[in-house]
Amino acid sequence: MVVLSWGSAAIAGTCLPPAPPWMPTDADDVQAYADLLKRDAEAYFTDVERYFRCLDQQRREVFDQARDVSGSYARVLELLDDIGK
């Protein structure tokens, strides 16, 4: 059980959502920082796409892991059933 808990924590920590960029509401700030705001927003959306791909990959890995554990657990239950006979 400890190994399973550690594995879950390790998997959950690999995809980190990107921090949203600062977006000013003052028109003077928008004009003064227009190029920086554009670069930050584009970088943010690139990072968001990367984050979603990471989550999709993790989902596949965890699904495969759950399938393997399910098979192993079925074998454990069969052994327990055989011992109980």
Short mmCIF file of N, CA, C and O in Angstrom, two decimals:
data_model
loop_
_atom_site.label_atom_id
_atom_site.label_comp_id
_atom_site.label_asym_id
_atom_site.label_seq_id
_atom_site.Cartn_x
_atom_site.Cartn_y
_atom_site.Cartn_z
N MET A 1 0.82 -1.19 0.00
CA MET A 1 0.00 0.00 0.00
C MET A 1 0.86 1.26 0.00
O MET A 1 0.55 2.22 -0.63
N VAL A 2 1.97 1.22 0.69
CA VAL A 2 2.86 2.37 0.73
C VAL A 2 3.42 2.66 -0.66
O VAL A 2 3.46 3.80 -1.09
N VAL A 3 3.79 1.62 -1.37
CA VAL A 3 4.35 1.80 -2.71
C VAL A 3 3.31 2.41 -3.63
O VAL A 3 3.60 3.32 -4.40
N LEU A 4 2.07 1.95 -3.53
CA LEU A 4 1.00 2.49 -4.37
C LEU A 4 0.78 3.97 -4.06
O LEU A 4 0.67 4.78 -4.97
N SER A 5 0.79 4.34 -2.80
CA SER A 5 0.61 5.74 -2.44
C SER A 5 1.75 6.59 -2.95
O SER A 5 1.55 7.68 -3.46
N TRP A 6 2.97 6.09 -2.81
CA TRP A 6 4.12 6.85 -3.30
C TRP A 6 4.04 7.00 -4.81
O TRP A 6 4.30 8.07 -5.34
N GLY A 7 3.64 5.93 -5.51
CA GLY A 7 3.53 6.00 -6.97
C GLY A 7 2.50 7.01 -7.40
O GLY A 7 2.70 7.75 -8.35
N SER A 8 1.40 7.08 -6.71
CA SER A 8 0.36 8.05 -7.05
C SER A 8 0.86 9.47 -6.86
O SER A 8 0.60 10.34 -7.68
N ALA A 9 1.58 9.69 -5.79
CA ALA A 9 2.11 11.04 -5.54
C ALA A 9 3.12 11.42 -6.61
O ALA A 9 3.15 12.56 -7.06
N ALA A 10 3.93 10.47 -7.01
CA ALA A 10 4.95 10.76 -8.02
C ALA A 10 4.30 11.09 -9.36
O ALA A 10 4.71 12.01 -10.05
N ILE A 11 3.27 10.36 -9.71
CA ILE A 11 2.59 10.59 -10.99
C ILE A 11 1.88 11.94 -10.96
O ILE A 11 1.96 12.71 -11.91
N ALA A 12 1.23 12.24 -9.87
CA ALA A 12 0.44 13.47 -9.80
C ALA A 12 1.30 14.72 -9.89
O ALA A 12 0.82 15.76 -10.30
N GLY A 13 2.56 14.63 -9.53
CA GLY A 13 3.39 15.82 -9.48
C GLY A 13 4.15 16.13 -10.75
O GLY A 13 4.93 17.07 -10.77
N THR A 14 3.98 15.38 -11.81
CA THR A 14 4.81 15.58 -12.99
C THR A 14 4.27 16.65 -13.93
O THR A 14 5.03 17.22 -14.68
N CYS A 15 3.00 16.92 -13.94
CA CYS A 15 2.42 17.95 -14.81
C CYS A 15 2.05 19.16 -13.97
O CYS A 15 1.17 19.08 -13.13
N LEU A 16 2.73 20.25 -14.23
CA LEU A 16 2.45 21.46 -13.47
C LEU A 16 1.77 22.48 -14.39
O LEU A 16 2.30 22.80 -15.46
N PRO A 17 0.62 23.00 -13.97
CA PRO A 17 -0.06 23.98 -14.82
C PRO A 17 0.74 25.27 -14.90
O PRO A 17 1.41 25.66 -13.93
N PRO A 18 0.70 25.92 -16.05
CA PRO A 18 1.44 27.17 -16.18
C PRO A 18 0.78 28.30 -15.40
O PRO A 18 -0.44 28.31 -15.21
N ALA A 19 1.60 29.21 -14.94
CA ALA A 19 1.08 30.38 -14.25
C ALA A 19 0.56 31.37 -15.31
O ALA A 19 1.23 31.59 -16.31
N PRO A 20 -0.62 31.91 -15.09
CA PRO A 20 -1.13 32.87 -16.08
C PRO A 20 -0.30 34.15 -16.08
O PRO A 20 0.20 34.58 -15.03
N PRO A 21 -0.13 34.73 -17.25
CA PRO A 21 0.66 35.96 -17.31
C PRO A 21 -0.12 37.15 -16.76
O PRO A 21 -1.35 37.13 -16.70
N TRP A 22 0.60 38.16 -16.38
CA TRP A 22 -0.01 39.40 -15.92
C TRP A 22 -0.63 40.10 -17.11
O TRP A 22 0.01 40.26 -18.16
N MET A 23 -1.86 40.49 -16.98
CA MET A 23 -2.56 41.24 -18.02
C MET A 23 -3.10 42.52 -17.40
O MET A 23 -4.03 42.49 -16.57
N PRO A 24 -2.53 43.66 -17.78
CA PRO A 24 -2.97 44.93 -17.19
C PRO A 24 -4.35 45.33 -17.70
O PRO A 24 -4.79 44.90 -18.76
N THR A 25 -5.00 46.15 -16.92
CA THR A 25 -6.30 46.69 -17.34
C THR A 25 -6.19 48.15 -17.73
O THR A 25 -7.08 48.67 -18.40
N ASP A 26 -5.10 48.77 -17.35
CA ASP A 26 -4.89 50.18 -17.68
C ASP A 26 -4.39 50.30 -19.13
O ASP A 26 -3.45 49.62 -19.53
N ALA A 27 -5.03 51.15 -19.90
CA ALA A 27 -4.69 51.30 -21.32
C ALA A 27 -3.25 51.75 -21.53
O ALA A 27 -2.58 51.30 -22.47
N ASP A 28 -2.74 52.59 -20.65
CA ASP A 28 -1.35 53.04 -20.77
C ASP A 28 -0.38 51.88 -20.56
O ASP A 28 0.62 51.77 -21.27
N ASP A 29 -0.69 51.03 -19.60
CA ASP A 29 0.15 49.84 -19.36
C ASP A 29 0.10 48.89 -20.55
O ASP A 29 1.11 48.31 -20.95
N VAL A 30 -1.09 48.72 -21.10
CA VAL A 30 -1.24 47.83 -22.26
C VAL A 30 -0.38 48.34 -23.40
O VAL A 30 0.35 47.58 -24.05
N GLN A 31 -0.44 49.63 -23.65
CA GLN A 31 0.35 50.21 -24.74
C GLN A 31 1.85 50.11 -24.43
O GLN A 31 2.63 49.75 -25.31
N ALA A 32 2.23 50.41 -23.22
CA ALA A 32 3.64 50.39 -22.86
C ALA A 32 4.25 48.99 -22.92
O ALA A 32 5.43 48.84 -23.25
N TYR A 33 3.46 47.98 -22.61
CA TYR A 33 3.97 46.62 -22.52
C TYR A 33 3.41 45.71 -23.61
O TYR A 33 3.45 44.49 -23.48
N ALA A 34 2.91 46.26 -24.68
CA ALA A 34 2.23 45.48 -25.72
C ALA A 34 3.06 44.29 -26.21
O ALA A 34 2.55 43.16 -26.28
N ASP A 35 4.32 44.51 -26.56
CA ASP A 35 5.15 43.42 -27.07
C ASP A 35 5.37 42.34 -26.01
O ASP A 35 5.28 41.15 -26.30
N LEU A 36 5.64 42.76 -24.80
CA LEU A 36 5.84 41.82 -23.71
C LEU A 36 4.56 41.03 -23.41
O LEU A 36 4.61 39.82 -23.22
N LEU A 37 3.44 41.71 -23.42
CA LEU A 37 2.16 41.04 -23.17
C LEU A 37 1.86 40.00 -24.23
O LEU A 37 1.40 38.89 -23.93
N LYS A 38 2.15 40.35 -25.48
CA LYS A 38 1.92 39.40 -26.58
C LYS A 38 2.81 38.17 -26.41
O LYS A 38 2.35 37.03 -26.51
N ARG A 39 4.10 38.39 -26.14
CA ARG A 39 5.03 37.26 -25.95
C ARG A 39 4.61 36.40 -24.77
O ARG A 39 4.63 35.17 -24.84
N ASP A 40 4.25 37.05 -23.66
CA ASP A 40 3.84 36.30 -22.47
C ASP A 40 2.58 35.48 -22.74
O ASP A 40 2.48 34.32 -22.30
N ALA A 41 1.62 36.06 -23.43
CA ALA A 41 0.37 35.34 -23.72
C ALA A 41 0.64 34.16 -24.64
O ALA A 41 0.13 33.05 -24.42
N GLU A 42 1.45 34.37 -25.67
CA GLU A 42 1.77 33.27 -26.59
C GLU A 42 2.53 32.15 -25.87
O GLU A 42 2.26 30.96 -26.08
N ALA A 43 3.47 32.53 -25.02
CA ALA A 43 4.21 31.53 -24.24
C ALA A 43 3.26 30.78 -23.30
O ALA A 43 3.38 29.55 -23.15
N TYR A 44 2.34 31.50 -22.71
CA TYR A 44 1.37 30.87 -21.80
C TYR A 44 0.53 29.83 -22.54
O TYR A 44 0.37 28.70 -22.07
N PHE A 45 0.01 30.19 -23.72
CA PHE A 45 -0.82 29.24 -24.45
C PHE A 45 -0.02 28.04 -24.95
O PHE A 45 -0.53 26.91 -24.99
N THR A 46 1.24 28.25 -25.28
CA THR A 46 2.11 27.13 -25.63
C THR A 46 2.29 26.22 -24.42
O THR A 46 2.20 24.99 -24.54
N ASP A 47 2.50 26.82 -23.26
CA ASP A 47 2.65 26.04 -22.03
C ASP A 47 1.36 25.31 -21.66
O ASP A 47 1.40 24.19 -21.15
N VAL A 48 0.21 25.93 -21.91
CA VAL A 48 -1.08 25.28 -21.64
C VAL A 48 -1.23 24.04 -22.51
O VAL A 48 -1.64 22.97 -22.03
N GLU A 49 -0.88 24.15 -23.78
CA GLU A 49 -0.95 22.99 -24.68
C GLU A 49 -0.02 21.88 -24.19
O GLU A 49 -0.40 20.71 -24.18
N ARG A 50 1.18 22.25 -23.78
CA ARG A 50 2.14 21.27 -23.25
C ARG A 50 1.58 20.60 -21.99
O ARG A 50 1.71 19.39 -21.80
N TYR A 51 0.96 21.39 -21.14
CA TYR A 51 0.35 20.88 -19.91
C TYR A 51 -0.75 19.86 -20.22
O TYR A 51 -0.79 18.78 -19.63
N PHE A 52 -1.62 20.19 -21.17
CA PHE A 52 -2.69 19.26 -21.53
C PHE A 52 -2.13 17.98 -22.14
O PHE A 52 -2.64 16.88 -21.88
N ARG A 53 -1.09 18.09 -22.95
CA ARG A 53 -0.46 16.88 -23.50
C ARG A 53 0.13 16.02 -22.38
O ARG A 53 0.04 14.80 -22.40
N CYS A 54 0.72 16.68 -21.40
CA CYS A 54 1.28 15.96 -20.26
C CYS A 54 0.18 15.23 -19.49
O CYS A 54 0.35 14.06 -19.13
N LEU A 55 -0.94 15.92 -19.26
CA LEU A 55 -2.06 15.27 -18.56
C LEU A 55 -2.59 14.08 -19.35
O LEU A 55 -2.90 13.03 -18.77
N ASP A 56 -2.68 14.24 -20.67
CA ASP A 56 -3.15 13.12 -21.51
C ASP A 56 -2.20 11.93 -21.40
O ASP A 56 -2.64 10.78 -21.29
N GLN A 57 -0.90 12.21 -21.41
CA GLN A 57 0.09 11.13 -21.28
C GLN A 57 -0.01 10.47 -19.91
O GLN A 57 0.01 9.25 -19.80
N GLN A 58 -0.16 11.27 -18.87
CA GLN A 58 -0.30 10.71 -17.53
C GLN A 58 -1.55 9.85 -17.43
O GLN A 58 -1.55 8.79 -16.81
N ARG A 59 -2.63 10.31 -18.04
CA ARG A 59 -3.88 9.54 -18.00
C ARG A 59 -3.66 8.17 -18.64
O ARG A 59 -4.07 7.15 -18.11
N ARG A 60 -2.98 8.15 -19.79
CA ARG A 60 -2.70 6.86 -20.45
C ARG A 60 -1.84 5.97 -19.56
O ARG A 60 -2.11 4.77 -19.42
N GLU A 61 -0.81 6.56 -18.94
CA GLU A 61 0.08 5.77 -18.09
C GLU A 61 -0.66 5.23 -16.87
O GLU A 61 -0.47 4.06 -16.50
N VAL A 62 -1.48 6.05 -16.25
CA VAL A 62 -2.21 5.60 -15.06
C VAL A 62 -3.26 4.56 -15.45
O VAL A 62 -3.48 3.59 -14.73
N PHE A 63 -3.89 4.73 -16.60
CA PHE A 63 -4.85 3.74 -17.07
C PHE A 63 -4.16 2.39 -17.27
O PHE A 63 -4.67 1.35 -16.82
N ASP A 64 -3.00 2.40 -17.92
CA ASP A 64 -2.25 1.15 -18.11
C ASP A 64 -1.84 0.55 -16.77
O ASP A 64 -1.93 -0.67 -16.57
N GLN A 65 -1.40 1.40 -15.87
CA GLN A 65 -1.00 0.94 -14.55
C GLN A 65 -2.20 0.32 -13.82
O GLN A 65 -2.08 -0.75 -13.21
N ALA A 66 -3.36 0.95 -13.90
CA ALA A 66 -4.55 0.44 -13.23
C ALA A 66 -4.96 -0.91 -13.82
O ALA A 66 -5.38 -1.82 -13.09
N ARG A 67 -4.80 -1.06 -15.13
CA ARG A 67 -5.12 -2.34 -15.77
C ARG A 67 -4.18 -3.43 -15.25
O ARG A 67 -4.61 -4.54 -14.93
N ASP A 68 -2.89 -3.11 -15.14
CA ASP A 68 -1.93 -4.09 -14.61
C ASP A 68 -2.24 -4.45 -13.16
O ASP A 68 -2.19 -5.62 -12.78
N VAL A 69 -2.53 -3.45 -12.35
CA VAL A 69 -2.85 -3.70 -10.94
C VAL A 69 -4.12 -4.52 -10.83
O VAL A 69 -4.23 -5.42 -9.99
N SER A 70 -5.09 -4.25 -11.69
CA SER A 70 -6.34 -5.02 -11.68
C SER A 70 -6.06 -6.51 -11.94
O SER A 70 -6.59 -7.38 -11.26
N GLY A 71 -5.20 -6.78 -12.92
CA GLY A 71 -4.83 -8.17 -13.21
C GLY A 71 -4.10 -8.81 -12.05
O GLY A 71 -4.37 -9.96 -11.69
N SER A 72 -3.18 -8.08 -11.46
CA SER A 72 -2.44 -8.60 -10.31
C SER A 72 -3.37 -8.86 -9.13
O SER A 72 -3.25 -9.86 -8.43
N TYR A 73 -4.29 -7.94 -8.91
CA TYR A 73 -5.23 -8.10 -7.80
C TYR A 73 -6.14 -9.30 -8.04
O TYR A 73 -6.46 -10.04 -7.10
N ALA A 74 -6.54 -9.52 -9.27
CA ALA A 74 -7.37 -10.69 -9.59
C ALA A 74 -6.61 -11.97 -9.25
O ALA A 74 -7.19 -12.92 -8.69
N ARG A 75 -5.30 -12.00 -9.54
CA ARG A 75 -4.49 -13.18 -9.21
C ARG A 75 -4.38 -13.35 -7.69
O ARG A 75 -4.44 -14.47 -7.17
N VAL A 76 -4.25 -12.24 -6.96
CA VAL A 76 -4.21 -12.32 -5.50
C VAL A 76 -5.51 -12.89 -4.96
O VAL A 76 -5.52 -13.76 -4.08
N LEU A 77 -6.63 -12.42 -5.49
CA LEU A 77 -7.93 -12.93 -5.05
C LEU A 77 -8.08 -14.42 -5.35
O LEU A 77 -8.63 -15.16 -4.53
N GLU A 78 -7.57 -14.85 -6.49
CA GLU A 78 -7.62 -16.28 -6.81
C GLU A 78 -6.78 -17.09 -5.82
O GLU A 78 -7.21 -18.15 -5.37
N LEU A 79 -5.59 -16.58 -5.49
CA LEU A 79 -4.74 -17.27 -4.51
C LEU A 79 -5.42 -17.34 -3.15
O LEU A 79 -5.40 -18.38 -2.48
N LEU A 80 -6.04 -16.24 -2.74
CA LEU A 80 -6.75 -16.22 -1.46
C LEU A 80 -7.91 -17.20 -1.48
O LEU A 80 -8.17 -17.90 -0.49
N ASP A 81 -8.59 -17.28 -2.61
CA ASP A 81 -9.70 -18.22 -2.75
C ASP A 81 -9.20 -19.66 -2.66
O ASP A 81 -9.82 -20.51 -2.01
N ASP A 82 -8.06 -19.93 -3.32
CA ASP A 82 -7.48 -21.28 -3.28
C ASP A 82 -7.02 -21.65 -1.87
O ASP A 82 -7.17 -22.79 -1.43
N ILE A 83 -6.47 -20.69 -1.14
CA ILE A 83 -6.02 -20.93 0.24
C ILE A 83 -7.22 -21.23 1.14
O ILE A 83 -7.14 -22.08 2.02
N GLY A 84 -8.32 -20.55 0.89
CA GLY A 84 -9.50 -20.72 1.71
C GLY A 84 -10.23 -22.04 1.49
O GLY A 84 -11.09 -22.42 2.28
N LYS A 85 -9.89 -22.77 0.45
CA LYS A 85 -10.59 -24.03 0.15
C LYS A 85 -10.05 -25.18 0.95
O LYS A 85 -9.02 -25.36 1.38
#
